[in-house]
Coordinates of C-alpha atoms in Angstrom, one line a residue:
Chain A
X1 CA 14.4 51.6 4.2
X2 CA 13.6 48.0 5.0
X3 CA 14.4 46.4 8.3
X4 CA 13.7 43.2 10.2
X5 CA 11.7 43.6 13.3
X6 CA 12.5 46.8 15.0
X7 CA 16.2 46.1 15.1
X8 CA 17.7 49.1 13.4
X9 CA 21.4 48.5 14.2
X10 CA 23.4 47.9 11.0
X11 CA 26.0 45.2 11.4
X12 CA 27.9 46.1 8.3
X13 CA 31.3 47.0 9.7
X14 CA 33.4 46.3 6.8
X15 CA 34.2 49.3 4.6
X16 CA 33.5 47.5 1.4
X17 CA 30.3 46.0 2.6
X18 CA 29.1 49.2 4.2
X19 CA 29.8 51.1 1.0
X20 CA 28.0 48.5 -0.9
X21 CA 25.0 48.5 1.2
X22 CA 24.8 52.2 1.5
X23 CA 25.0 52.6 -2.2
X24 CA 22.5 49.9 -2.6
X25 CA 20.0 50.9 0.1
X26 CA 17.8 52.4 -2.5
X27 CA 18.7 50.1 -5.4
X28 CA 19.4 46.8 -3.6
X29 CA 16.2 46.0 -1.7
X30 CA 16.6 49.0 0.6
X31 CA 18.0 46.6 3.1
X32 CA 19.6 47.4 6.4
X33 CA 20.7 44.1 7.8
X34 CA 19.8 43.5 11.4
X35 CA 22.3 42.1 13.8
X36 CA 20.2 39.1 14.6
X37 CA 20.8 37.3 11.4
X38 CA 24.5 37.4 11.4
X39 CA 25.7 33.8 11.3
X40 CA 27.2 32.3 14.3
X41 CA 31.0 32.4 14.3
X42 CA 33.3 29.5 14.6
X43 CA 33.3 27.4 17.7
X44 CA 29.6 26.5 17.9
X45 CA 28.8 23.3 19.7
X46 CA 27.0 20.4 18.1
X47 CA 23.3 20.8 18.5
X48 CA 22.5 17.3 19.9
X49 CA 19.1 17.3 21.5
X50 CA 19.0 20.7 23.0
X51 CA 15.6 21.7 24.2
X52 CA 14.0 25.1 23.9
X53 CA 13.1 27.7 26.5
X54 CA 10.3 30.2 27.0
X55 CA 11.0 32.7 29.7
X56 CA 8.1 34.8 31.0
X57 CA 9.5 37.8 32.7
X58 CA 7.2 39.6 35.1
X59 CA 8.4 43.2 34.9
X60 CA 7.9 45.0 38.1
X61 CA 7.8 41.8 40.2
X62 CA 4.9 40.3 42.0
X63 CA 4.9 40.3 45.8
X64 CA 5.8 36.7 46.8
X65 CA 3.6 37.0 49.9
X66 CA 0.6 37.8 47.6
X67 CA 1.2 35.0 45.1
X68 CA 3.3 31.9 45.4
X69 CA 4.7 32.1 49.0
X70 CA 1.7 33.0 51.1
X71 CA 1.9 33.3 54.9
X72 CA -1.7 33.0 56.1
X73 CA -0.6 32.6 59.8
X74 CA 1.3 35.9 59.7
X75 CA -0.1 39.2 61.1
X76 CA -2.5 41.1 58.7
X77 CA 0.1 43.7 57.8
X78 CA 2.4 40.8 56.6
X79 CA 0.0 38.3 55.0
X80 CA -1.9 40.9 52.9
X81 CA -5.4 40.6 51.6
X82 CA -5.4 37.4 49.6
X83 CA -6.1 33.9 50.8
X84 CA -4.2 30.7 49.8
X85 CA -5.9 27.8 48.0
X86 CA -4.9 24.2 47.8
X87 CA -3.3 22.9 44.6
X88 CA -3.2 19.5 43.1
X89 CA 0.0 18.9 45.0
X90 CA -0.7 18.0 48.6
X91 CA 0.6 20.6 51.0
X92 CA 1.4 23.2 48.3
X93 CA -0.8 26.3 48.4
X94 CA -0.8 29.4 46.2
X95 CA -2.9 32.6 45.9
X96 CA -6.6 32.2 45.4
X97 CA -6.4 34.3 42.2
X98 CA -4.5 31.5 40.4
X99 CA -7.2 28.9 40.4
X100 CA -6.2 27.4 37.0
X101 CA -2.5 27.2 37.9
X102 CA -3.5 25.5 41.1
X103 CA -4.8 22.6 39.0
X104 CA -1.5 22.1 37.3
X105 CA 1.0 22.5 40.2
X106 CA 2.1 19.0 39.6
X107 CA 3.9 20.3 36.5
X108 CA 5.5 23.3 38.3
X109 CA 8.6 23.5 40.5
X110 CA 8.3 26.6 42.8
X111 CA 11.6 28.0 44.0
X112 CA 10.7 30.0 47.1
X113 CA 14.2 30.9 48.5
X114 CA 15.4 33.0 45.7
X115 CA 17.3 36.1 46.6
X116 CA 20.1 38.4 45.5
X117 CA 22.4 40.7 47.4
X118 CA 22.6 43.7 45.2
X119 CA 20.6 46.9 45.2
X120 CA 16.8 46.8 44.9
X121 CA 16.5 48.3 41.5
X122 CA 14.5 46.7 38.8
X123 CA 17.5 46.8 36.5
X124 CA 19.7 44.9 39.0
X125 CA 17.1 42.2 39.2
X126 CA 16.6 42.1 35.4
X127 CA 20.3 41.7 34.8
X128 CA 20.6 39.0 37.3
X129 CA 17.7 37.0 35.9
X130 CA 18.4 37.7 32.2
X131 CA 22.2 37.0 32.3
X132 CA 23.0 35.1 35.4
X133 CA 25.6 37.7 36.4
X134 CA 26.0 40.7 38.6
X135 CA 26.2 44.0 36.8
X136 CA 29.6 45.2 35.8
X137 CA 29.5 48.3 33.5
X138 CA 33.0 47.3 32.1
X139 CA 31.9 43.9 31.2
X140 CA 28.2 43.8 30.2
X141 CA 27.0 40.2 30.0
X142 CA 24.8 38.7 27.3
X143 CA 21.2 37.7 27.6
X144 CA 20.7 33.9 28.1
X145 CA 19.0 33.6 24.7
X146 CA 22.0 35.3 23.1
X147 CA 24.3 32.8 24.8
X148 CA 22.1 30.0 23.4
X149 CA 22.2 31.6 20.0
X150 CA 26.0 31.9 20.1
X151 CA 26.6 28.4 21.2
X152 CA 24.0 26.5 19.2
X153 CA 23.1 28.9 16.4
X154 CA 19.8 28.9 14.5
X155 CA 18.0 25.7 13.8
X156 CA 15.6 27.2 11.2
X157 CA 15.1 30.3 9.2
X158 CA 13.9 32.0 12.3
X159 CA 16.3 33.7 14.7
X160 CA 17.5 31.6 17.7
X161 CA 16.6 34.3 20.2
X162 CA 13.4 36.3 20.2
X163 CA 12.0 38.8 22.7
X164 CA 8.4 39.9 22.5
X165 CA 6.3 41.9 22.4
X166 CA 9.0 44.5 23.0
X167 CA 12.2 45.0 25.0
X168 CA 12.1 46.2 28.6
X169 CA 12.0 50.0 28.5
X170 CA 12.2 52.5 31.3
X171 CA 12.1 50.9 34.7
X172 CA 13.7 53.7 36.5
X173 CA 17.4 53.3 36.8
X174 CA 19.1 53.2 33.4
X175 CA 18.9 51.6 30.0
X176 CA 20.7 48.3 30.7
X177 CA 18.2 45.5 31.3
X178 CA 20.2 42.4 30.3
X179 CA 18.4 41.9 27.0
X180 CA 21.3 42.4 24.7
X181 CA 24.0 40.1 23.2
X182 CA 26.7 42.3 24.8
X183 CA 30.2 41.1 23.7
X184 CA 28.7 38.2 21.7
X185 CA 28.1 40.7 19.0
X186 CA 25.3 41.8 16.8
X187 CA 24.8 38.4 15.3
X188 CA 23.3 37.2 18.5
X189 CA 21.2 40.2 19.4
X190 CA 17.6 39.2 20.3
X191 CA 15.1 39.7 17.6
X192 CA 12.5 42.1 19.0
X193 CA 9.1 41.6 17.5
X194 CA 8.2 45.1 18.7
X195 CA 4.5 44.8 17.7
X196 CA 1.5 44.0 19.8
X197 CA 0.1 40.5 19.0
X198 CA -3.3 41.5 20.5
X199 CA -3.6 44.4 18.0
X200 CA -6.1 43.8 15.2
X201 CA -3.5 44.8 12.7
X202 CA -0.7 42.9 14.2
X203 CA 2.1 42.2 11.8
X204 CA 5.9 42.3 12.1
X205 CA 6.0 45.1 9.6
X206 CA 9.6 44.9 8.8
X207 CA 9.3 41.4 7.5
X208 CA 7.6 42.7 4.4
X209 CA 9.1 43.8 1.2
X210 CA 9.0 47.5 0.7
X211 CA 6.1 48.9 -1.3
X212 CA 6.8 48.6 -5.0
X213 CA 9.3 45.9 -4.5
X214 CA 8.4 42.7 -6.4
X215 CA 9.7 39.3 -5.3
X216 CA 11.4 38.8 -8.6
X217 CA 13.3 42.1 -8.4
X218 CA 14.2 41.2 -4.8
X219 CA 15.5 37.8 -5.9
X220 CA 17.6 39.4 -8.6
X221 CA 19.2 41.7 -6.1
X222 CA 19.9 38.7 -3.8
X223 CA 21.7 37.1 -6.7
X224 CA 23.7 40.2 -7.3
X225 CA 24.6 40.3 -3.6
X226 CA 25.7 36.7 -3.9
X227 CA 28.0 37.4 -6.8
X228 CA 29.6 40.2 -4.9
X229 CA 30.0 38.0 -1.9
X230 CA 31.8 35.5 -4.0
X231 CA 34.2 38.1 -5.2
X232 CA 34.9 39.4 -1.8
X233 CA 35.2 36.1 -0.1
X234 CA 38.3 35.6 -2.1
X235 CA 39.9 38.8 -1.0
X236 CA 38.7 39.7 2.5
X237 CA 39.1 38.4 6.0
X238 CA 37.1 35.8 7.8
X239 CA 35.2 38.4 9.8
X240 CA 33.8 39.8 6.6
X241 CA 32.8 36.4 5.5
X242 CA 30.7 36.1 8.5
X243 CA 28.7 39.0 7.2
X244 CA 28.0 37.0 4.0
X245 CA 25.9 34.5 5.9
X246 CA 24.2 37.3 7.7
X247 CA 23.1 38.8 4.4
X248 CA 21.8 35.6 3.1
X249 CA 20.0 34.8 6.3
X250 CA 18.5 38.3 6.1
X251 CA 17.2 37.6 2.7
X252 CA 15.9 34.2 3.7
X253 CA 14.1 35.5 6.7
X254 CA 12.6 38.3 4.6
X255 CA 11.2 35.9 2.1
X256 CA 10.7 32.9 4.4
X257 CA 7.2 31.4 4.4
X258 CA 8.2 29.7 7.6
X259 CA 8.9 33.0 9.4
X260 CA 5.7 34.6 8.2
X261 CA 3.7 31.6 9.1
X262 CA 5.2 31.4 12.6
X263 CA 4.2 35.1 13.2
X264 CA 0.7 34.7 11.8
X265 CA -1.6 34.4 14.8
X266 CA -4.6 34.4 12.5
X267 CA -3.8 30.8 11.8
X268 CA -4.8 29.9 15.3
X269 CA -8.4 28.9 16.0
X270 CA -10.5 31.5 17.9
X271 CA -11.1 29.2 20.8
X272 CA -7.4 28.8 21.4
X273 CA -6.8 32.5 21.1
X274 CA -9.5 33.0 23.7
X275 CA -8.0 30.4 25.9
X276 CA -4.7 32.4 26.1
X277 CA -6.6 35.7 26.7
X278 CA -7.2 38.3 24.1
X279 CA -4.6 40.7 25.4
X280 CA -1.0 41.6 24.8
X281 CA 0.4 39.1 27.2
X282 CA -1.8 36.2 26.3
X283 CA -1.3 36.6 22.6
X284 CA 2.4 37.0 23.2
X285 CA 2.5 33.6 25.0
X286 CA 0.6 32.1 22.1
X287 CA 3.1 33.6 19.7
X288 CA 5.9 32.2 21.8
X289 CA 4.5 28.7 21.3
X290 CA 4.3 29.3 17.6
X291 CA 7.9 30.6 17.4
X292 CA 9.1 27.5 19.3
X293 CA 7.3 25.3 16.9
X294 CA 8.9 27.3 14.0
X295 CA 12.4 26.6 15.3
X296 CA 13.2 29.5 17.7
X297 CA 15.3 28.2 20.5
X298 CA 14.8 30.8 23.2
X299 CA 11.8 33.1 23.5
X300 CA 11.4 35.7 26.2
X301 CA 7.9 37.2 26.9
X302 CA 8.1 40.5 28.8
X303 CA 4.9 41.0 30.8
X304 CA 5.0 44.8 30.5
X305 CA 7.8 46.9 29.2
X306 CA 7.7 49.6 31.9
X307 CA 6.5 50.0 35.5
X308 CA 5.2 53.6 35.1
X309 CA 1.6 54.7 34.7
X310 CA 0.0 51.4 33.9
X311 CA -1.2 48.4 35.7
X312 CA 1.8 46.1 36.3
X313 CA 3.3 44.0 39.1
X314 CA 5.1 46.9 40.7
X315 CA 2.6 47.5 43.5
X316 CA 3.9 50.5 45.4
X317 CA 0.4 52.1 45.7
X318 CA 2.1 55.4 45.7
X319 CA -0.9 57.4 44.5
X320 CA 1.1 58.6 41.5
X321 CA 2.9 57.0 38.7
X322 CA 3.5 53.7 40.6
X323 CA -0.1 53.3 41.9
X324 CA -0.7 49.6 41.5
X325 CA -2.6 48.0 44.4
X326 CA -4.2 44.8 45.4
X327 CA -7.1 45.7 43.1
X328 CA -4.8 45.5 40.1
X329 CA -3.6 42.1 41.2
X330 CA -7.1 40.8 41.8
X331 CA -8.8 42.1 38.7
X332 CA -6.1 42.2 36.2
X333 CA -2.7 40.8 36.8
X334 CA -3.3 37.5 38.5
X335 CA -6.2 36.5 36.2
X336 CA -4.3 37.5 33.1
X337 CA -1.2 35.5 34.2
X338 CA -3.3 32.6 35.3
X339 CA -5.1 32.2 32.0
X340 CA -2.1 32.7 29.7
X341 CA 0.4 30.7 31.7
X342 CA -1.9 27.7 32.0
X343 CA -2.9 27.9 28.4
X344 CA 0.7 27.8 27.4
X345 CA 1.5 24.8 29.5
X346 CA -1.6 23.0 28.3
X347 CA -0.9 23.9 24.7
X348 CA 2.7 22.8 24.8
X349 CA 1.8 19.5 26.4
X350 CA -1.0 18.7 23.9
X351 CA 1.5 19.3 21.1
X352 CA 4.2 17.2 22.7
X353 CA 6.3 20.2 23.2
X354 CA 6.4 20.6 26.9
X355 CA 9.2 18.0 27.4
X356 CA 11.2 19.8 24.7
X357 CA 10.6 23.2 26.2
X358 CA 11.7 24.7 29.6
X359 CA 9.2 27.3 30.7
X360 CA 10.7 29.7 33.2
X361 CA 8.7 32.4 35.1
X362 CA 11.1 35.0 36.4
X363 CA 11.0 38.4 38.1
X364 CA 13.5 40.9 39.5
X365 CA 12.9 40.5 43.2
X366 CA 10.2 40.0 45.8
X367 CA 8.2 42.7 47.6
X368 CA 8.5 43.8 51.2
X369 CA 7.0 41.6 53.8
X370 CA 5.4 44.5 55.5
X371 CA 2.6 46.2 53.6
X372 CA 3.5 49.9 53.3
X373 CA 1.4 52.7 54.7
X374 CA -0.5 53.1 51.5
X375 CA -1.4 49.5 51.2
X376 CA 1.3 48.5 48.7
X377 CA 4.6 46.6 48.9
X378 CA 8.0 47.9 47.8
X379 CA 11.1 46.3 46.2
X380 CA 12.6 43.4 48.2
X381 CA 15.5 41.3 46.8
X382 CA 16.1 39.4 50.0
X383 CA 13.5 36.7 49.2
X384 CA 11.1 35.8 46.4
X385 CA 9.6 33.0 44.4
X386 CA 10.1 32.1 40.7
X387 CA 9.3 28.8 39.0
X388 CA 10.2 26.4 36.3
X389 CA 8.5 23.7 34.4
X390 CA 8.8 21.7 31.3
X391 CA 12.0 20.2 29.8
X392 CA 13.4 17.6 32.2
X393 CA 12.3 19.6 35.3
X394 CA 10.4 17.6 37.9
X395 CA 7.2 19.4 38.7
X396 CA 5.1 19.2 41.8
X397 CA 7.7 20.3 44.2
X398 CA 8.9 23.3 46.2
X399 CA 12.6 24.2 46.4
X400 CA 13.6 26.1 49.5
X401 CA 11.4 28.1 51.8
X402 CA 11.4 31.5 53.6
X403 CA 10.9 32.3 57.2
X404 CA 7.5 32.9 58.8
X405 CA 7.1 36.4 57.4
X406 CA 8.8 35.8 54.0
X407 CA 11.7 38.0 54.9
X408 CA 14.7 35.7 54.3
X409 CA 15.3 32.2 52.9
X410 CA 15.2 29.8 55.8
X411 CA 16.1 26.7 53.8
X412 CA 18.2 26.0 50.7
X413 CA 18.8 29.7 49.7
X414 CA 19.0 30.1 45.9
X415 CA 20.7 32.8 43.9
X416 CA 19.9 33.9 40.3
X417 CA 22.9 32.2 38.6
X418 CA 21.5 28.9 40.0
X419 CA 18.3 29.6 38.2
X420 CA 20.0 30.3 34.9
X421 CA 22.2 27.2 35.4
X422 CA 19.0 25.2 36.0
X423 CA 17.4 26.6 32.8
X424 CA 20.5 25.5 30.8
X425 CA 20.5 22.1 32.4
X426 CA 16.8 21.8 31.8
X427 CA 17.5 22.5 28.2
X428 CA 19.9 19.6 28.1
X429 CA 23.0 21.7 28.1
X430 CA 26.0 20.2 30.0
X431 CA 27.6 23.2 31.7
X432 CA 30.9 21.3 32.4
X433 CA 31.5 20.6 28.7
X434 CA 29.7 23.4 26.8
X435 CA 31.7 26.5 26.8
X436 CA 31.0 30.0 25.5
X437 CA 33.7 32.0 23.7
X438 CA 34.1 34.9 26.0
X439 CA 35.8 38.2 25.4
X440 CA 38.9 37.5 23.4
X441 CA 37.5 34.1 22.4
X442 CA 38.7 32.4 25.5
X443 CA 36.3 29.6 26.6
X444 CA 34.2 30.4 29.7
X445 CA 31.3 28.7 31.4
X446 CA 27.8 29.8 30.4
X447 CA 27.1 30.8 34.0
X448 CA 29.1 30.5 37.2
X449 CA 26.8 28.2 39.1
X450 CA 25.6 24.7 39.3
X451 CA 22.0 23.7 38.5
X452 CA 19.6 23.1 41.4
X453 CA 19.8 19.3 41.6
X454 CA 16.5 18.9 43.3
X455 CA 14.7 20.2 40.2
X456 CA 15.8 17.2 38.1
Chain B
X1 CA 3.3 49.9 24.9
X2 CA 0.3 49.7 27.1
X3 CA -1.7 46.5 27.0
X4 CA -4.2 46.0 24.2
X5 CA -7.5 44.0 24.5
X6 CA -8.9 42.6 21.4
X7 CA -12.6 42.5 20.6
X8 CA -15.5 42.5 23.2
X9 CA -16.0 39.5 25.4
X10 CA -19.4 37.7 25.3
X11 CA -21.0 34.7 26.8
X12 CA -24.5 33.2 27.0
X13 CA -25.8 32.2 30.4
X14 CA -28.8 30.1 31.4
X15 CA -30.6 29.0 34.5
X16 CA -31.0 25.3 35.6
X17 CA -33.2 25.7 38.6
X18 CA -31.3 28.2 40.7
X19 CA -27.9 27.2 39.2
X20 CA -26.6 29.6 36.5
X21 CA -24.5 28.0 33.8
X22 CA -22.2 29.9 31.4
X23 CA -21.0 29.0 27.9
X24 CA -17.5 29.7 26.7
X25 CA -16.4 33.4 26.7
X26 CA -15.6 34.6 23.2
X27 CA -13.0 37.3 22.8
X28 CA -12.0 36.6 26.4
X29 CA -9.8 39.5 27.7
X30 CA -8.4 37.2 30.3
X31 CA -9.2 39.5 33.2
X32 CA -11.3 38.8 36.3
X33 CA -14.5 37.0 35.4
X34 CA -17.3 37.1 38.0
X35 CA -20.9 36.5 38.6
X36 CA -22.8 39.6 39.7
X37 CA -25.7 38.5 41.9
X38 CA -28.4 41.1 42.7
X39 CA -31.4 40.7 45.0
X40 CA -34.2 43.2 44.7
X41 CA -31.7 45.4 42.7
X42 CA -28.9 45.4 45.2
X43 CA -25.6 43.7 44.5
X44 CA -25.2 41.0 47.2
X45 CA -22.3 38.9 45.8
X46 CA -19.6 38.9 43.1
X47 CA -18.1 35.4 43.2
X48 CA -15.3 34.4 40.7
X49 CA -16.5 32.6 37.5
X50 CA -13.3 31.6 35.9
X51 CA -12.7 28.1 37.3
X52 CA -16.2 26.7 37.1
X53 CA -18.8 27.2 34.4
X54 CA -21.7 27.2 36.9
X55 CA -22.7 28.8 40.1
X56 CA -25.5 28.5 42.6
X57 CA -26.0 31.2 45.1
X58 CA -26.4 29.6 48.5
X59 CA -28.5 32.4 50.1
X60 CA -32.2 31.6 49.9
X61 CA -33.5 34.8 51.3
X62 CA -36.8 35.7 49.7
X63 CA -36.6 38.2 46.9
X64 CA -36.1 38.7 43.1
X65 CA -32.6 37.5 42.0
X66 CA -30.8 38.6 38.9
X67 CA -27.5 37.3 37.7
X68 CA -25.1 38.4 35.0
X69 CA -21.6 37.5 34.0
X70 CA -19.1 40.3 34.2
X71 CA -15.5 40.9 33.2
X72 CA -13.0 43.6 34.3
X73 CA -12.5 46.2 31.6
X74 CA -9.1 47.9 31.8
X75 CA -9.0 51.4 30.6
X76 CA -6.2 52.7 32.7
X77 CA -4.9 52.3 36.2
X78 CA -6.0 55.7 37.6
X79 CA -7.5 55.5 41.0
X80 CA -9.3 58.0 43.2
X81 CA -8.0 59.0 46.7
X82 CA -10.0 56.1 48.1
X83 CA -8.1 53.7 46.0
X84 CA -10.9 52.7 43.6
X85 CA -10.4 52.8 39.8
X86 CA -11.6 56.0 38.1
X87 CA -12.1 54.7 34.5
X88 CA -11.6 50.9 34.5
X89 CA -14.6 49.0 35.7
X90 CA -16.5 45.7 35.5
X91 CA -18.8 45.4 32.5
X92 CA -21.6 42.9 31.7
X93 CA -20.7 40.4 29.1
X94 CA -23.7 38.2 29.1
X95 CA -27.5 38.1 29.0
X96 CA -29.2 38.4 32.4
X97 CA -31.1 35.6 34.1
X98 CA -33.4 35.8 37.1
X99 CA -35.5 33.9 39.6
X100 CA -37.6 34.6 42.5
X101 CA -37.7 33.0 45.9

């Protein structure tokens, strides 16, 4: 059976269509249509000059005191092992293990007073930062990219909302990570690449015709589907008609040279691939740029899909399955992020895309000011640092601050919905006039917060 | 999925007096890049090499110096009770150069 990406959820809810597809799964291209290609429903807002967004999500969460909010004057058990270095913005220092980023701090707006007031689980932080909302199991909220997909639709044959290399998996406290379309429906589910761009055989396998399927035969099946669509359009409800577009988009994506080209990293020169770093994260960032060029509106790069049994930002140093330490930060995580992030910003700028693309680096929370007995730091949602650049965001500045040990915001406290509102604003979306059809199609704000005005 | 690292990094280095200069790193894994400086066979410094393409070791203690470019190789994150990695390690990714003071 043929699928797009790894998205296995059939969207065919109509009896007639389901029967049609099931019957045709062998004979009609073997196609299970993914949710992502369902056409946007009525009520979309005119596109205008809406910018794009790339969100880099640091799963596990870096310690703010070890990265972008250092406290060199604090006691040793607070300030940690790393030293700050100057950046190209006078008075702004960051960790010594981000030397490349330090040279482009004039493009970056650090937000050092971020905090949330819910439990210190990864999932709470993920849902805050992916949706802009607190978690309510009775009203799961959509991913920001799904909101953008719902409101603005696709602008090319590529999906509006892509997550790569894979969705966030097990981070300890349940399956809800804020990376779904929720009530917006299957049409706006993120497209998960679900393949490793650093793998030598990288391909989004489901964007291939099944073995033995010729393009001509596929086309004939598409024409047949079109004829049946015409027949049903005259007899069925509008909700079914929405599926028609989904089918045609599915076919277009499957056969789209544009989609295949966007996903083909081999088209990039070796020196640029090296510049991003020949690893999963670096090549994912490069792929994000290609997808934005190809017409994707919102790309999320998950830096890791889990926190267990691998090097990641979750530095508990517990001696077991969560055993990341300062050595992982120094040798692996900080260098990897530093190279890929700065490559992305440089690359976007050289192509004239940085002003058209907000780049947001987000995480779930900070880490405890006090280094724990094993030399790690634990979850800490009371204060942390994330940052934005690109779009119309004014770089070279710091929003807010924390107290002398990084325990609490001491100035201009910022909560997650304000970050999401700022991303929307940075993309050129007017939150007072652009509404989202909520449950029951009633218009609601995209997020219940105002943008951080200092950023613009 | 755990992270993948494509290819094997490599760079050429050369001496200009006592200053060592590196070329671009091909198949750069993007992990910590450092100079390993040895004197009479003993490691005496491992300064970072990412930001600048050259390095001159300031210490002029007499001896035979040897320098190589290294990159961190991630195999897994397992550590021993002392906190050091068990399988992951730094590997040489360049030719070696040397001088004597």
